[in-house]
Structure formats: structure tokens, C-alpha cells
Amino acid sequence: MKPRSHKQEAQVIVYDADRIQQPGPELFDAAHWEARSAVAGQAVGRGRTLLLETEYGPAVLRQYLRGGWPARLSRDLYLFTGYQRSRPLAEFRMLAGLSDMGLPVPAPLAALCARQGLRYRGWLLLERILQVVPLADLIMERADDDSLWRRCGAVIRRFHAAGVVHADLNARNILVGQGPAVHLVDFDRARLAANDAAAFRANLARLRRSLEKLWPAPLRDRLEGCWKHLEGGYAQADGDG
């Protein structure tokens, strides 16, 4: 990966120069991709996330949008405190670094911070991981798959060993592929904090709350066993490291 940046007027684009040679704001314009019949679908979640088929490969285009009470003030405008501190550029840098470390994340393609006075709007274009399903959608059919839960724990431990604190580790941000592959996604507001045991415990506690909320009532008796297997995979990876 070869991160580069391009500034034009009040907009800054960061991009992977190994894959994109001439980045422009059209990369982040839904109408641009719709006109090229490149929109393959739309992901469920807060705001609009487009699934694209691009010349750079399958991709995801996500606009940064607010939820909760801040959305009453503005859905898509954030306080500007510098381009490099903006959420899209920060997440691009985080994903670029994690990709270079060989961690299972989607590789970033480009990010845009578009300043408007004291505020900005942001977008992120990233690689789309194919043939994966959120862990949240597999609970019913994979509650008895002990190896799956151990793999999830082991992958989380790899990120913690690298000092990564995920800001929203939940069952929808863990993607399970065919075979042994497990990926983590959504690194908005993630940070690096080596050996921050309290932060890592908080990550796991957040994931546990997510699973408790999503767990099907008929399988309630399996929750504790699955969680113990996840913790076992986490501890095993810790011992291996």
C-alpha cells in the first residue's frame, strides 16, 4: 500500500496510489457510480452505504453520518479541527496500518474530508470483503460450532496484541467467511493503545453485551458455552503470542 494525499481547495483526499492513480471527488459521489451502473446494492445500517463494483475491485462507499441526538443538529456535518484529525482520514490511516500488519481488515482505497467553514463532511471508500456474513446473523445456525467461537476470540486477540482498541466491537462488526476466515470491520474512532488491558476488557464486555442482546431465546442455554469458547480462543492466542 502506498498512501498519498491530494488537496484541492477545501477538500483533502487520501488514497492508495498502488490502486488509484487520479483520485477525484467523484469517487465519493453516489450519482457517479449510479451513472456507471456500478452500484451492486446497499448495506443495512445507519445512513447510506453503497456496495460497488469498481475498476479497483468490489468496494464499499460509506458516508460518515451521525446517529442519536447529535443527528438532530446535523446528520452529516462534523466539527472541523484539522484534516488529519477528521474521521475519514483517521480511519484510512488506521486501516492502512492494520493492512500493512497483515491483520484481517478491509483495505482502504480512498477517503475524503470536505471542509465547509468550521465543519466538514466525510466519506470512505474501501475494499469489500466477499463471501462473508456478520457473526450476528450466524448465531442461530452456528451456536454449536465451537471452533467458530474460538476463531473469533483468537482474531480479537491478534488485534489486541497489536494494541488496537476497537471503538464498537459488536457482533455485526465481526465478519465470518467460508472456511477459517474471520475479519473485523468499522474502525471509525479506533485507536492504538499498547498493553491497555482495561480497554481490551471493555472491548470484550461490549461484544458480550451485543451477543446477549441478539441471542435467540430458544438458544439461551448455549450463550455461556459459546462465550467460554470465544474466551478460550482469545486466551490460546495470547499464550501463543
C-alpha positions as semicolon CSV with decimal commas, in nm:
position;residue;x (nm);y (nm);z (nm)
1;M;0,000;0,000;0,000
2;K;0,122;0,346;-0,094
3;P;-0,079;0,616;0,091
4;R;-0,082;0,956;-0,078
5;S;-0,283;1,275;-0,027
6;H;-0,428;1,527;-0,268
7;K;-0,562;1,872;-0,167
8;Q;-0,788;2,081;-0,385
9;E;-0,943;2,398;-0,243
10;A;-1,117;2,289;0,081
11;Q;-1,103;1,915;0,011
12;V;-0,837;1,660;0,102
13;I;-0,834;1,310;-0,043
14;V;-0,605;1,037;0,087
15;Y;-0,572;0,728;-0,130
16;D;-0,375;0,415;-0,206
17;A;-0,156;0,516;-0,502
18;D;-0,090;0,149;-0,578
19;R;-0,454;0,115;-0,684
20;I;-0,579;0,465;-0,765
21;Q;-0,377;0,699;-0,984
22;Q;-0,606;1,001;-1,031
23;P;-0,836;1,045;-0,731
24;G;-1,116;1,298;-0,752
25;P;-1,430;1,386;-0,552
26;E;-1,640;1,182;-0,794
27;L;-1,511;0,868;-0,619
28;F;-1,734;0,961;-0,325
29;D;-2,042;1,067;-0,526
30;A;-2,322;0,810;-0,535
31;A;-2,457;0,963;-0,857
32;H;-2,122;0,900;-1,027
33;W;-2,139;0,528;-0,952
34;E;-2,509;0,504;-1,032
35;A;-2,445;0,659;-1,374
36;R;-2,184;0,390;-1,438
37;S;-2,424;0,112;-1,327
38;A;-2,165;0,023;-1,063
39;V;-2,397;0,007;-0,760
40;A;-2,444;-0,357;-0,663
41;G;-2,652;-0,296;-0,352
42;Q;-2,685;-0,106;-0,029
43;A;-2,578;-0,221;0,316
44;V;-2,817;-0,208;0,608
45;G;-2,716;0,032;0,881
46;R;-2,704;0,395;0,979
47;G;-2,704;0,616;0,674
48;R;-2,624;0,516;0,319
49;T;-2,352;0,260;0,249
50;L;-2,322;0,156;-0,114
51;L;-2,182;-0,174;-0,240
52;L;-1,991;-0,103;-0,560
53;E;-1,829;-0,286;-0,849
54;T;-1,538;-0,061;-0,945
55;E;-1,227;-0,074;-1,160
56;Y;-1,041;-0,118;-0,830
57;G;-1,243;-0,427;-0,744
58;P;-1,552;-0,478;-0,523
59;A;-1,579;-0,181;-0,288
60;V;-1,788;-0,014;-0,020
61;L;-1,863;0,359;-0,014
62;R;-1,961;0,489;0,328
63;Q;-2,055;0,842;0,425
64;Y;-1,999;0,942;0,787
65;L;-2,337;1,015;0,942
66;R;-2,444;1,095;1,294
67;G;-2,693;0,896;1,498
68;G;-2,887;0,969;1,814
69;W;-2,939;1,320;1,942
70;P;-2,646;1,479;1,750
71;A;-2,830;1,392;1,428
72;R;-3,097;1,644;1,527
73;L;-2,838;1,918;1,474
74;S;-2,687;1,772;1,158
75;R;-2,678;1,427;1,004
76;D;-2,355;1,466;0,811
77;L;-2,159;1,768;0,937
78;Y;-1,880;1,736;1,196
79;L;-1,670;1,995;1,375
80;F;-1,354;2,064;1,175
81;T;-1,035;2,052;1,384
82;G;-0,791;1,975;1,104
83;Y;-0,789;1,747;0,802
84;Q;-0,566;1,483;0,958
85;R;-0,790;1,465;1,265
86;S;-1,107;1,416;1,060
87;R;-1,279;1,081;1,095
88;P;-1,239;0,961;0,734
89;L;-0,867;1,038;0,715
90;A;-0,804;0,890;1,059
91;E;-0,987;0,568;0,970
92;F;-0,799;0,546;0,640
93;R;-0,468;0,569;0,825
94;M;-0,577;0,311;1,080
95;L;-0,690;0,062;0,815
96;A;-0,376;0,120;0,608
97;G;-0,160;0,044;0,909
98;L;-0,357;-0,265;1,006
99;S;-0,348;-0,392;0,648
100;D;0,029;-0,349;0,642
101;M;0,048;-0,554;0,963
102;G;-0,141;-0,835;0,794
103;L;-0,446;-0,807;1,018
104;P;-0,780;-0,920;0,868
105;V;-0,944;-0,587;0,778
106;P;-1,078;-0,438;0,455
107;A;-0,805;-0,243;0,279
108;P;-0,881;0,129;0,239
109;L;-0,890;0,272;-0,113
110;A;-0,956;0,641;-0,052
111;A;-1,106;0,888;0,194
112;L;-1,237;1,241;0,156
113;C;-1,264;1,527;0,405
114;A;-1,461;1,816;0,253
115;R;-1,440;2,127;0,470
116;Q;-1,723;2,379;0,494
117;G;-1,611;2,659;0,722
118;L;-1,594;2,525;1,076
119;R;-1,741;2,189;0,979
120;Y;-1,678;1,907;0,733
121;R;-1,835;1,611;0,560
122;G;-1,655;1,280;0,516
123;W;-1,656;0,963;0,307
124;L;-1,454;0,642;0,298
125;L;-1,408;0,408;0,002
126;L;-1,274;0,067;0,097
127;E;-1,232;-0,284;-0,030
128;R;-1,540;-0,507;0,002
129;I;-1,470;-0,845;0,158
130;L;-1,662;-1,109;-0,036
131;Q;-1,850;-1,416;0,087
132;V;-1,871;-1,309;0,448
133;V;-2,161;-1,293;0,693
134;P;-2,182;-1,091;1,018
135;L;-2,145;-1,306;1,326
136;A;-2,478;-1,161;1,442
137;D;-2,654;-1,339;1,154
138;L;-2,494;-1,677;1,226
139;I;-2,591;-1,724;1,590
140;M;-2,892;-1,945;1,522
141;E;-2,713;-2,185;1,287
142;R;-2,363;-2,178;1,439
143;A;-2,431;-2,178;1,813
144;D;-2,293;-2,534;1,828
145;D;-1,983;-2,458;1,620
146;D;-1,726;-2,435;1,897
147;S;-1,440;-2,375;1,652
148;L;-1,610;-2,064;1,515
149;W;-1,624;-1,902;1,857
150;R;-1,264;-1,994;1,928
151;R;-1,156;-1,842;1,595
152;C;-1,341;-1,521;1,675
153;G;-1,163;-1,499;2,010
154;A;-0,826;-1,566;1,852
155;V;-0,875;-1,294;1,590
156;I;-0,977;-1,038;1,852
157;R;-0,664;-1,125;2,049
158;R;-0,450;-1,059;1,738
159;F;-0,582;-0,705;1,726
160;H;-0,530;-0,651;2,097
161;A;-0,176;-0,786;2,068
162;A;-0,118;-0,516;1,807
163;G;-0,255;-0,254;2,050
164;V;-0,579;-0,193;1,860
165;V;-0,878;-0,071;2,060
166;H;-1,194;-0,106;1,851
167;A;-1,449;0,167;1,927
168;D;-1,755;-0,052;1,865
169;L;-1,672;-0,421;1,887
170;N;-2,008;-0,589;1,837
171;A;-2,140;-0,899;1,664
172;R;-2,213;-0,708;1,343
173;N;-1,856;-0,585;1,307
174;I;-1,718;-0,940;1,305
175;L;-1,745;-1,093;0,958
176;V;-1,719;-1,469;0,915
177;G;-1,610;-1,612;0,582
178;Q;-1,623;-1,958;0,432
179;G;-1,357;-2,167;0,599
180;P;-1,147;-2,026;0,884
181;A;-1,151;-1,658;0,781
182;V;-1,273;-1,402;1,036
183;H;-1,245;-1,025;0,977
184;L;-1,312;-0,715;1,185
185;V;-1,464;-0,405;1,024
186;D;-1,565;-0,047;1,114
187;F;-1,256;0,119;1,260
188;D;-1,410;0,465;1,292
189;R;-1,265;0,618;1,612
190;A;-1,045;0,312;1,675
191;R;-0,714;0,386;1,844
192;L;-0,380;0,229;1,926
193;A;-0,304;0,176;2,294
194;A;-0,046;-0,094;2,351
195;N;-0,096;-0,302;2,666
196;D;-0,415;-0,116;2,765
197;A;-0,567;-0,413;2,943
198;A;-0,867;-0,212;3,068
199;A;-0,956;-0,100;2,716
200;F;-0,925;-0,455;2,584
201;R;-1,151;-0,585;2,862
202;A;-1,401;-0,314;2,774
203;N;-1,390;-0,431;2,410
204;L;-1,480;-0,784;2,515
205;A;-1,751;-0,663;2,753
206;R;-1,909;-0,462;2,471
207;L;-1,908;-0,768;2,248
208;R;-2,064;-0,977;2,525
209;R;-2,347;-0,720;2,565
210;S;-2,402;-0,726;2,190
211;L;-2,435;-1,104;2,189
212;E;-2,669;-1,100;2,488
213;K;-2,893;-0,854;2,306
214;L;-2,900;-1,057;1,984
215;W;-2,903;-1,410;2,124
216;P;-3,218;-1,607;2,028
217;A;-3,430;-1,703;2,326
218;P;-3,455;-2,074;2,223
219;L;-3,075;-2,099;2,238
220;R;-3,023;-1,903;2,559
221;D;-2,862;-2,201;2,728
222;R;-2,585;-2,203;2,464
223;L;-2,472;-1,844;2,517
224;E;-2,241;-1,913;2,809
225;G;-2,077;-2,208;2,639
226;C;-2,013;-2,012;2,318
227;W;-1,868;-1,724;2,517
228;K;-1,634;-1,958;2,703
229;H;-1,508;-2,095;2,370
230;L;-1,451;-1,737;2,248
231;E;-1,259;-1,659;2,567
232;G;-1,063;-1,981;2,521
233;G;-0,961;-1,883;2,169
234;Y;-0,859;-1,541;2,298
235;A;-0,650;-1,693;2,577
236;Q;-0,494;-1,953;2,347
237;A;-0,384;-1,681;2,103
238;D;-0,247;-1,485;2,397
239;G;-0,042;-1,785;2,506
240;D;0,081;-1,846;2,152
241;G;0,197;-1,485;2,129
